[in-house]
């Protein structure tokens, strides 16, 4: 199976290497038919759907509802009325929690979730539990990363009103035995919601055979566009549930004396929908349905097992989540390396993986980890991709690719991001820099001190001086990287320039911001501090603007983590 040529983004080089995209659990790439369908819609059929009498709207509406039928067949739903368009799996989960949960849950009712759930299937239920007085119960997992069926049965009681379970773990790839869980949950009168975001691209799903009450997935994880997703719900349940969002399309009649609501599925589709996203998803599903899913599963399983076998042979690598039933997701950690460092160094060799907690903090806490490195494979990946990934990782571990442990430029636990550590660390403290510069008698003396700071500032390795990391708005060339430490909640920056004076100014900025919390960075009055140093008055407009560009970019990056 070699489908790579159907995905144009995969033809490019990254940092001088062929792109090897192994971040499919985060989002899949898009085949030509999806890209062309969206392009064609905007070229030939762009119009709002429903309630219009002109040609373009009729054409748009036909494609829109045709896509709903496509999803109905894809999931084997009983009716297209059971297919609700959402912005993604997250919104679908929130819809169920807010519409069904708020209207049905009572104090003492129990919501049963697993320890491996994505945050999107935890936080909405926490909000509803606070609003209704319901209680959340958690199913444990085993050391191998499998659902603990004994824990499930112990937590399942006659107070359980709904079981919310991921079909496949996005972090470690575990396939949960939903065929076993659903009938047991229904035996005590509970509803079952299945988060299928990670399953629909890997296996066939039959919601009638599963007999679940709700099933959700996102288009962008199944070769479709971002911003579109699906909620499947049993028709009787959806009809009984109150609307969640209000506005156009979901109404039947509006007056100030009262409003009546539209029939399914429109009752839950307020406002102008993502028509192009729906049409793109239609083509993505057609693409997937054209494949032999048994062949897909075998191909992806071969990729996963090859990767796992190779990782086991690399010193210091520990696999995370070695379950019997998995999709093509491989999580691991490397001894003495930070996950982020591995991700960055793989990226410099053209390998795209994901690092962090993968929106599964409770799972990581259970595993005793801050996060993992995750390589996730899809239909278009090849054994050559696996080989490139393993070779790149071996180079990093052996120190053959600017290893952070051998680089004179950077040292410490945060690797590239502890730029101010080393033999000159004492000279890079905020207080020492302030004392040195303010003690200078003239601008020439200050300038010499700044140049000396620039000379002593550790340089970034050449592999990090990439076009993607270049900061625009500076007269000289400036490269900027950042790293957020999830354990300490501090943020670190690595910045370099081809101009020594700018490197000196960078050292001054880093002495203030490196290793601080995002909130502290946002609050710090950098303009006031530079005024106290009497620097802005002596910098050329271009250098002053470049310095502000660096500061603004650092603040912008910090703001993302507040």
Coordinates of C-alpha atoms in Angstrom, one line a residue, residues 154-529:
X154 CA -16.6 -2.2 40.2
X155 CA -17.4 1.4 39.3
X156 CA -20.5 0.6 37.2
X157 CA -23.6 0.8 39.5
X158 CA -27.3 1.4 39.2
X159 CA -26.4 5.1 39.8
X160 CA -24.4 5.2 36.5
X161 CA -26.3 7.4 34.1
X162 CA -23.8 7.6 31.3
X163 CA -20.5 5.9 30.3
X164 CA -18.2 8.2 28.3
X165 CA -15.4 6.1 26.8
X166 CA -12.8 6.6 24.1
X167 CA -12.8 4.0 21.4
X168 CA -9.0 4.4 20.9
X169 CA -6.6 6.2 23.2
X170 CA -5.0 9.2 21.3
X171 CA -1.9 9.1 23.6
X172 CA -0.9 5.4 23.6
X173 CA -3.1 3.8 20.9
X174 CA -5.1 1.4 23.1
X175 CA -8.2 0.0 21.5
X176 CA -10.9 -0.3 24.2
X177 CA -13.3 -3.2 24.2
X178 CA -16.4 -1.1 23.6
X179 CA -18.3 -4.2 22.3
X180 CA -18.0 -5.6 25.9
X181 CA -18.5 -2.3 27.8
X182 CA -21.6 -1.1 26.0
X183 CA -24.0 -4.1 26.8
X184 CA -22.7 -4.2 30.4
X185 CA -23.4 -0.4 30.8
X186 CA -26.8 -0.7 29.3
X187 CA -27.6 -3.6 31.6
X188 CA -27.7 -1.1 34.5
X189 CA -29.7 1.4 32.5
X190 CA -26.8 3.7 31.5
X191 CA -26.3 5.5 28.2
X192 CA -23.0 5.1 26.3
X193 CA -21.1 7.8 24.5
X194 CA -18.1 6.7 22.5
X195 CA -15.3 9.2 21.5
X196 CA -14.3 7.9 18.1
X197 CA -11.9 10.6 17.1
X198 CA -9.0 8.2 17.0
X199 CA -10.8 5.1 15.6
X200 CA -12.6 6.1 12.4
X201 CA -9.5 6.4 10.4
X202 CA -8.3 2.9 11.4
X203 CA -11.3 0.6 11.4
X204 CA -14.9 0.3 10.3
X205 CA -17.5 1.6 12.7
X206 CA -21.1 0.3 12.9
X207 CA -23.0 2.3 15.5
X208 CA -26.1 0.1 15.2
X209 CA -24.0 -3.0 15.8
X210 CA -22.2 -1.4 18.7
X211 CA -25.6 -0.2 20.0
X212 CA -24.0 3.0 21.5
X213 CA -26.2 6.0 22.1
X214 CA -23.7 8.6 21.0
X215 CA -20.6 8.5 18.8
X216 CA -18.4 11.5 17.9
X217 CA -15.5 12.1 15.6
X218 CA -13.6 15.0 13.9
X219 CA -13.1 15.4 10.2
X220 CA -9.5 16.5 10.4
X221 CA -8.4 13.1 11.9
X222 CA -10.0 11.2 9.0
X223 CA -8.3 13.1 6.1
X224 CA -10.9 15.8 6.1
X225 CA -10.7 19.6 6.8
X226 CA -10.4 21.1 10.2
X227 CA -13.4 22.8 11.9
X228 CA -15.9 20.0 11.0
X229 CA -17.0 17.1 13.0
X230 CA -19.9 14.7 13.6
X231 CA -22.2 13.8 16.5
X232 CA -24.2 10.6 15.9
X233 CA -27.1 10.2 18.4
X234 CA -30.0 7.8 18.6
X235 CA -33.0 9.6 17.1
X236 CA -35.2 9.2 20.1
X237 CA -32.6 10.7 22.4
X238 CA -31.9 13.6 20.1
X239 CA -35.6 14.4 19.8
X240 CA -36.0 14.5 23.6
X241 CA -32.9 16.6 24.2
X242 CA -33.3 20.4 24.4
X243 CA -31.4 22.7 21.9
X244 CA -27.9 23.7 23.0
X245 CA -27.1 26.7 20.9
X246 CA -29.8 29.1 19.5
X247 CA -30.0 31.1 16.3
X248 CA -30.8 30.6 12.7
X249 CA -31.7 27.3 11.1
X250 CA -32.5 25.6 14.5
X251 CA -35.8 27.4 14.8
X252 CA -39.3 26.6 13.3
X253 CA -41.1 29.8 14.4
X254 CA -39.9 32.8 16.4
X255 CA -42.0 35.4 18.2
X256 CA -41.7 37.4 21.4
X257 CA -44.4 35.2 22.9
X258 CA -42.4 32.1 22.3
X259 CA -40.2 30.1 19.9
X260 CA -40.6 26.6 18.5
X261 CA -37.7 24.6 17.3
X262 CA -36.8 22.9 14.0
X263 CA -36.8 19.1 13.5
X264 CA -33.8 16.9 13.5
X265 CA -31.0 17.3 12.6
X266 CA -31.4 21.1 12.3
X267 CA -32.4 21.6 15.9
X268 CA -28.7 21.2 16.9
X269 CA -27.2 23.2 14.0
X270 CA -27.6 26.9 14.9
X271 CA -26.1 29.5 12.6
X272 CA -24.4 29.3 9.2
X273 CA -22.7 25.9 9.0
X274 CA -19.2 25.1 7.7
X275 CA -20.4 24.1 4.3
X276 CA -17.0 23.8 2.7
X277 CA -15.9 21.7 5.7
X278 CA -18.9 19.4 5.2
X279 CA -18.1 18.9 1.5
X280 CA -14.5 18.3 2.2
X281 CA -15.4 15.7 4.8
X282 CA -17.7 14.0 2.3
X283 CA -14.8 13.5 0.0
X284 CA -12.5 12.3 2.8
X285 CA -15.0 9.7 3.7
X286 CA -15.4 8.6 0.1
X287 CA -11.6 8.3 -0.1
X288 CA -11.5 6.2 3.1
X289 CA -14.5 4.0 2.0
X290 CA -12.7 3.3 -1.3
X291 CA -9.9 1.5 0.8
X292 CA -10.0 -2.0 2.1
X293 CA -10.0 -1.4 5.8
X294 CA -8.6 -4.8 6.6
X295 CA -5.7 -4.1 4.3
X296 CA -5.3 -0.6 6.0
X297 CA -5.3 -2.2 9.5
X298 CA -2.7 -4.8 8.4
X299 CA -0.5 -2.1 6.8
X300 CA -0.6 0.2 9.8
X301 CA -0.1 -2.7 12.2
X302 CA 3.1 -3.6 10.2
X303 CA 4.4 -0.1 10.5
X304 CA 3.7 0.1 14.2
X305 CA 5.3 -3.3 15.0
X306 CA 8.4 -2.4 12.9
X307 CA 8.7 0.9 14.8
X308 CA 8.3 -0.7 18.2
X309 CA 10.8 -3.4 17.4
X310 CA 13.3 -0.8 16.3
X311 CA 12.7 1.4 19.3
X312 CA 13.3 -1.6 21.7
X313 CA 16.8 -1.9 20.2
X314 CA 17.8 1.7 20.9
X315 CA 19.5 2.2 24.3
X316 CA 17.6 4.4 26.7
X317 CA 14.2 4.1 24.9
X318 CA 11.2 2.9 26.9
X319 CA 7.9 2.2 25.1
X320 CA 4.8 3.5 26.8
X321 CA 1.5 1.5 26.4
X322 CA 2.4 -1.9 25.2
X323 CA -1.1 -3.3 24.9
X324 CA -2.3 -6.3 23.0
X325 CA -4.9 -4.3 20.9
X326 CA -3.5 -1.1 19.5
X327 CA -3.8 1.2 16.5
X328 CA -0.7 2.6 14.8
X329 CA 0.3 4.9 17.7
X330 CA 3.7 4.5 19.4
X331 CA 4.5 6.5 22.5
X332 CA 7.9 6.4 24.1
X333 CA 10.4 8.3 26.3
X334 CA 14.2 8.4 26.0
X335 CA 16.4 8.3 29.1
X336 CA 18.3 11.5 29.8
X337 CA 16.6 13.4 27.0
X338 CA 13.7 15.8 27.4
X339 CA 10.8 14.9 25.1
X340 CA 10.8 18.4 23.5
X341 CA 14.5 18.0 22.7
X342 CA 13.8 14.8 20.8
X343 CA 11.0 16.4 19.0
X344 CA 13.1 19.3 17.9
X345 CA 16.0 17.2 16.8
X346 CA 13.8 14.9 14.8
X347 CA 12.2 17.9 13.2
X348 CA 15.6 19.1 12.1
X349 CA 15.9 15.8 10.2
X350 CA 12.5 16.1 8.6
X351 CA 10.6 13.9 11.0
X352 CA 7.4 15.2 12.4
X353 CA 6.2 13.7 15.7
X354 CA 4.3 15.1 18.7
X355 CA 5.6 15.6 22.2
X356 CA 3.9 16.4 25.5
X357 CA 0.9 15.1 27.4
X358 CA -1.3 14.9 24.3
X359 CA -4.3 16.4 26.2
X360 CA -4.3 13.4 28.5
X361 CA -2.9 14.7 31.8
X362 CA -4.8 12.2 34.0
X363 CA -3.3 9.4 31.9
X364 CA 0.2 10.8 32.2
X365 CA -0.2 11.2 35.9
X366 CA -1.4 7.6 36.2
X367 CA 1.7 6.5 34.2
X368 CA 4.0 8.7 36.3
X369 CA 5.1 10.7 33.3
X370 CA 5.1 14.4 32.3
X371 CA 4.5 13.3 28.7
X372 CA 5.8 11.2 25.9
X373 CA 7.1 11.3 22.3
X374 CA 4.4 10.0 20.0
X375 CA 4.9 8.7 16.5
X376 CA 1.5 7.9 14.9
X377 CA 1.2 6.3 11.5
X378 CA -1.4 6.5 8.8
X379 CA -2.3 4.9 5.5
X380 CA 0.1 6.9 3.5
X381 CA 3.2 6.1 5.7
X382 CA 5.6 3.6 4.5
X383 CA 8.3 1.2 5.9
X384 CA 10.8 3.7 4.5
X385 CA 9.3 6.4 6.8
X386 CA 9.7 4.1 9.8
X387 CA 13.3 3.4 8.8
X388 CA 14.0 7.2 8.5
X389 CA 12.4 7.8 11.9
X390 CA 14.5 5.1 13.6
X391 CA 17.7 6.2 11.9
X392 CA 17.1 9.8 12.9
X393 CA 16.5 8.9 16.5
X394 CA 19.6 6.7 16.7
X395 CA 21.7 9.6 15.5
X396 CA 20.3 11.8 18.3
X397 CA 20.8 9.2 21.0
X398 CA 24.3 8.4 19.8
X399 CA 25.2 12.2 19.7
X400 CA 25.7 12.3 16.0
X401 CA 23.2 15.1 15.3
X402 CA 24.2 18.1 17.5
X403 CA 23.4 16.1 20.6
X404 CA 22.3 18.4 23.5
X405 CA 24.6 16.5 25.7
X406 CA 27.7 17.3 23.7
X407 CA 26.9 20.7 22.4
X408 CA 29.0 23.4 23.9
X409 CA 26.4 25.9 23.1
X410 CA 23.7 24.6 25.4
X411 CA 23.6 22.5 28.6
X412 CA 21.2 21.5 31.3
X413 CA 17.9 19.7 31.7
X414 CA 16.0 22.1 29.3
X415 CA 18.7 21.5 26.6
X416 CA 18.6 24.2 24.0
X417 CA 16.5 26.4 26.2
X418 CA 18.9 26.9 29.1
X419 CA 20.9 29.3 26.9
X420 CA 22.1 31.4 29.8
X421 CA 23.7 28.5 31.7
X422 CA 27.4 27.6 31.5
X423 CA 30.7 29.2 32.4
X424 CA 29.4 32.8 32.0
X425 CA 26.1 32.2 33.8
X426 CA 26.8 34.7 36.6
X427 CA 27.3 37.4 34.0
X428 CA 23.8 36.8 32.5
X429 CA 21.7 37.4 35.6
X430 CA 19.3 40.3 35.5
X431 CA 20.9 42.0 38.5
X432 CA 24.4 41.6 37.3
X433 CA 23.6 43.0 33.8
X434 CA 21.8 45.9 35.4
X435 CA 24.7 46.7 37.7
X436 CA 27.3 46.5 34.9
X437 CA 25.4 48.6 32.4
X438 CA 24.2 51.3 34.8
X439 CA 27.8 51.6 36.2
X440 CA 29.1 52.5 32.7
X441 CA 30.0 56.1 32.4
X442 CA 29.2 56.5 28.7
X443 CA 27.3 55.0 25.9
X444 CA 30.5 53.7 24.5
X445 CA 31.1 51.8 27.7
X446 CA 27.6 50.4 27.6
X447 CA 28.0 49.4 24.0
X448 CA 31.2 47.6 24.8
X449 CA 29.5 45.7 27.6
X450 CA 26.6 44.8 25.3
X451 CA 29.0 43.6 22.6
X452 CA 30.8 41.5 25.3
X453 CA 27.5 39.9 26.3
X454 CA 26.9 39.1 22.7
X455 CA 30.3 37.5 22.4
X456 CA 29.7 35.3 25.5
X457 CA 26.1 34.4 24.7
X458 CA 26.1 30.7 23.6
X459 CA 25.3 30.4 20.0
X460 CA 22.5 28.2 18.7
X461 CA 23.5 25.1 16.8
X462 CA 23.3 25.5 13.1
X463 CA 20.5 23.0 12.9
X464 CA 18.3 25.4 14.9
X465 CA 19.0 28.4 12.6
X466 CA 16.1 27.6 10.3
X467 CA 13.8 29.7 8.1
X468 CA 10.9 28.6 10.2
X469 CA 12.5 30.0 13.4
X470 CA 13.5 33.3 11.8
X471 CA 11.9 36.4 13.4
X472 CA 10.8 39.1 11.0
X473 CA 10.8 42.7 11.9
X474 CA 14.6 42.8 12.7
X475 CA 17.2 44.4 10.6
X476 CA 19.6 41.5 11.3
X477 CA 18.7 37.9 11.1
X478 CA 17.2 36.6 14.4
X479 CA 16.2 33.0 15.2
X480 CA 13.9 32.3 18.1
X481 CA 12.8 29.0 19.8
X482 CA 10.8 28.5 22.9
X483 CA 10.1 25.6 25.3
X484 CA 7.3 25.4 27.9
X485 CA 8.2 23.2 30.9
X486 CA 4.9 21.5 31.8
X487 CA 6.3 20.5 35.2
X488 CA 7.5 23.9 36.4
X489 CA 5.1 25.9 34.2
X490 CA 8.1 28.1 33.2
X491 CA 9.0 29.1 29.7
X492 CA 12.5 29.2 28.2
X493 CA 13.7 30.9 25.1
X494 CA 16.7 30.3 22.8
X495 CA 17.5 33.3 20.6
X496 CA 20.4 34.1 18.3
X497 CA 21.4 36.7 15.7
X498 CA 24.1 37.2 13.1
X499 CA 24.8 40.6 14.7
X500 CA 26.8 40.7 17.9
X501 CA 25.1 43.8 19.3
X502 CA 21.7 42.2 18.8
X503 CA 23.1 39.1 20.5
X504 CA 24.1 41.3 23.5
X505 CA 20.6 42.8 23.6
X506 CA 19.2 39.3 23.4
X507 CA 21.2 38.4 26.4
X508 CA 19.7 41.3 28.3
X509 CA 16.2 40.3 27.3
X510 CA 16.8 36.6 28.2
X511 CA 18.1 37.6 31.6
X512 CA 14.7 38.9 32.4
X513 CA 12.4 36.4 30.7
X514 CA 14.1 33.0 30.6
X515 CA 12.7 30.6 33.1
X516 CA 9.8 32.8 34.1
X517 CA 6.1 31.9 34.2
X518 CA 4.0 33.2 31.2
X519 CA 2.2 35.5 33.6
X520 CA 5.4 37.0 35.0
X521 CA 6.5 37.7 31.4
X522 CA 3.3 39.4 30.6
X523 CA 3.4 41.6 33.7
X524 CA 7.0 42.7 33.5
X525 CA 7.5 46.3 32.4
X526 CA 10.4 45.8 29.9
X527 CA 10.1 49.3 28.4
X528 CA 10.5 50.7 31.9
X529 CA 13.5 48.5 32.6

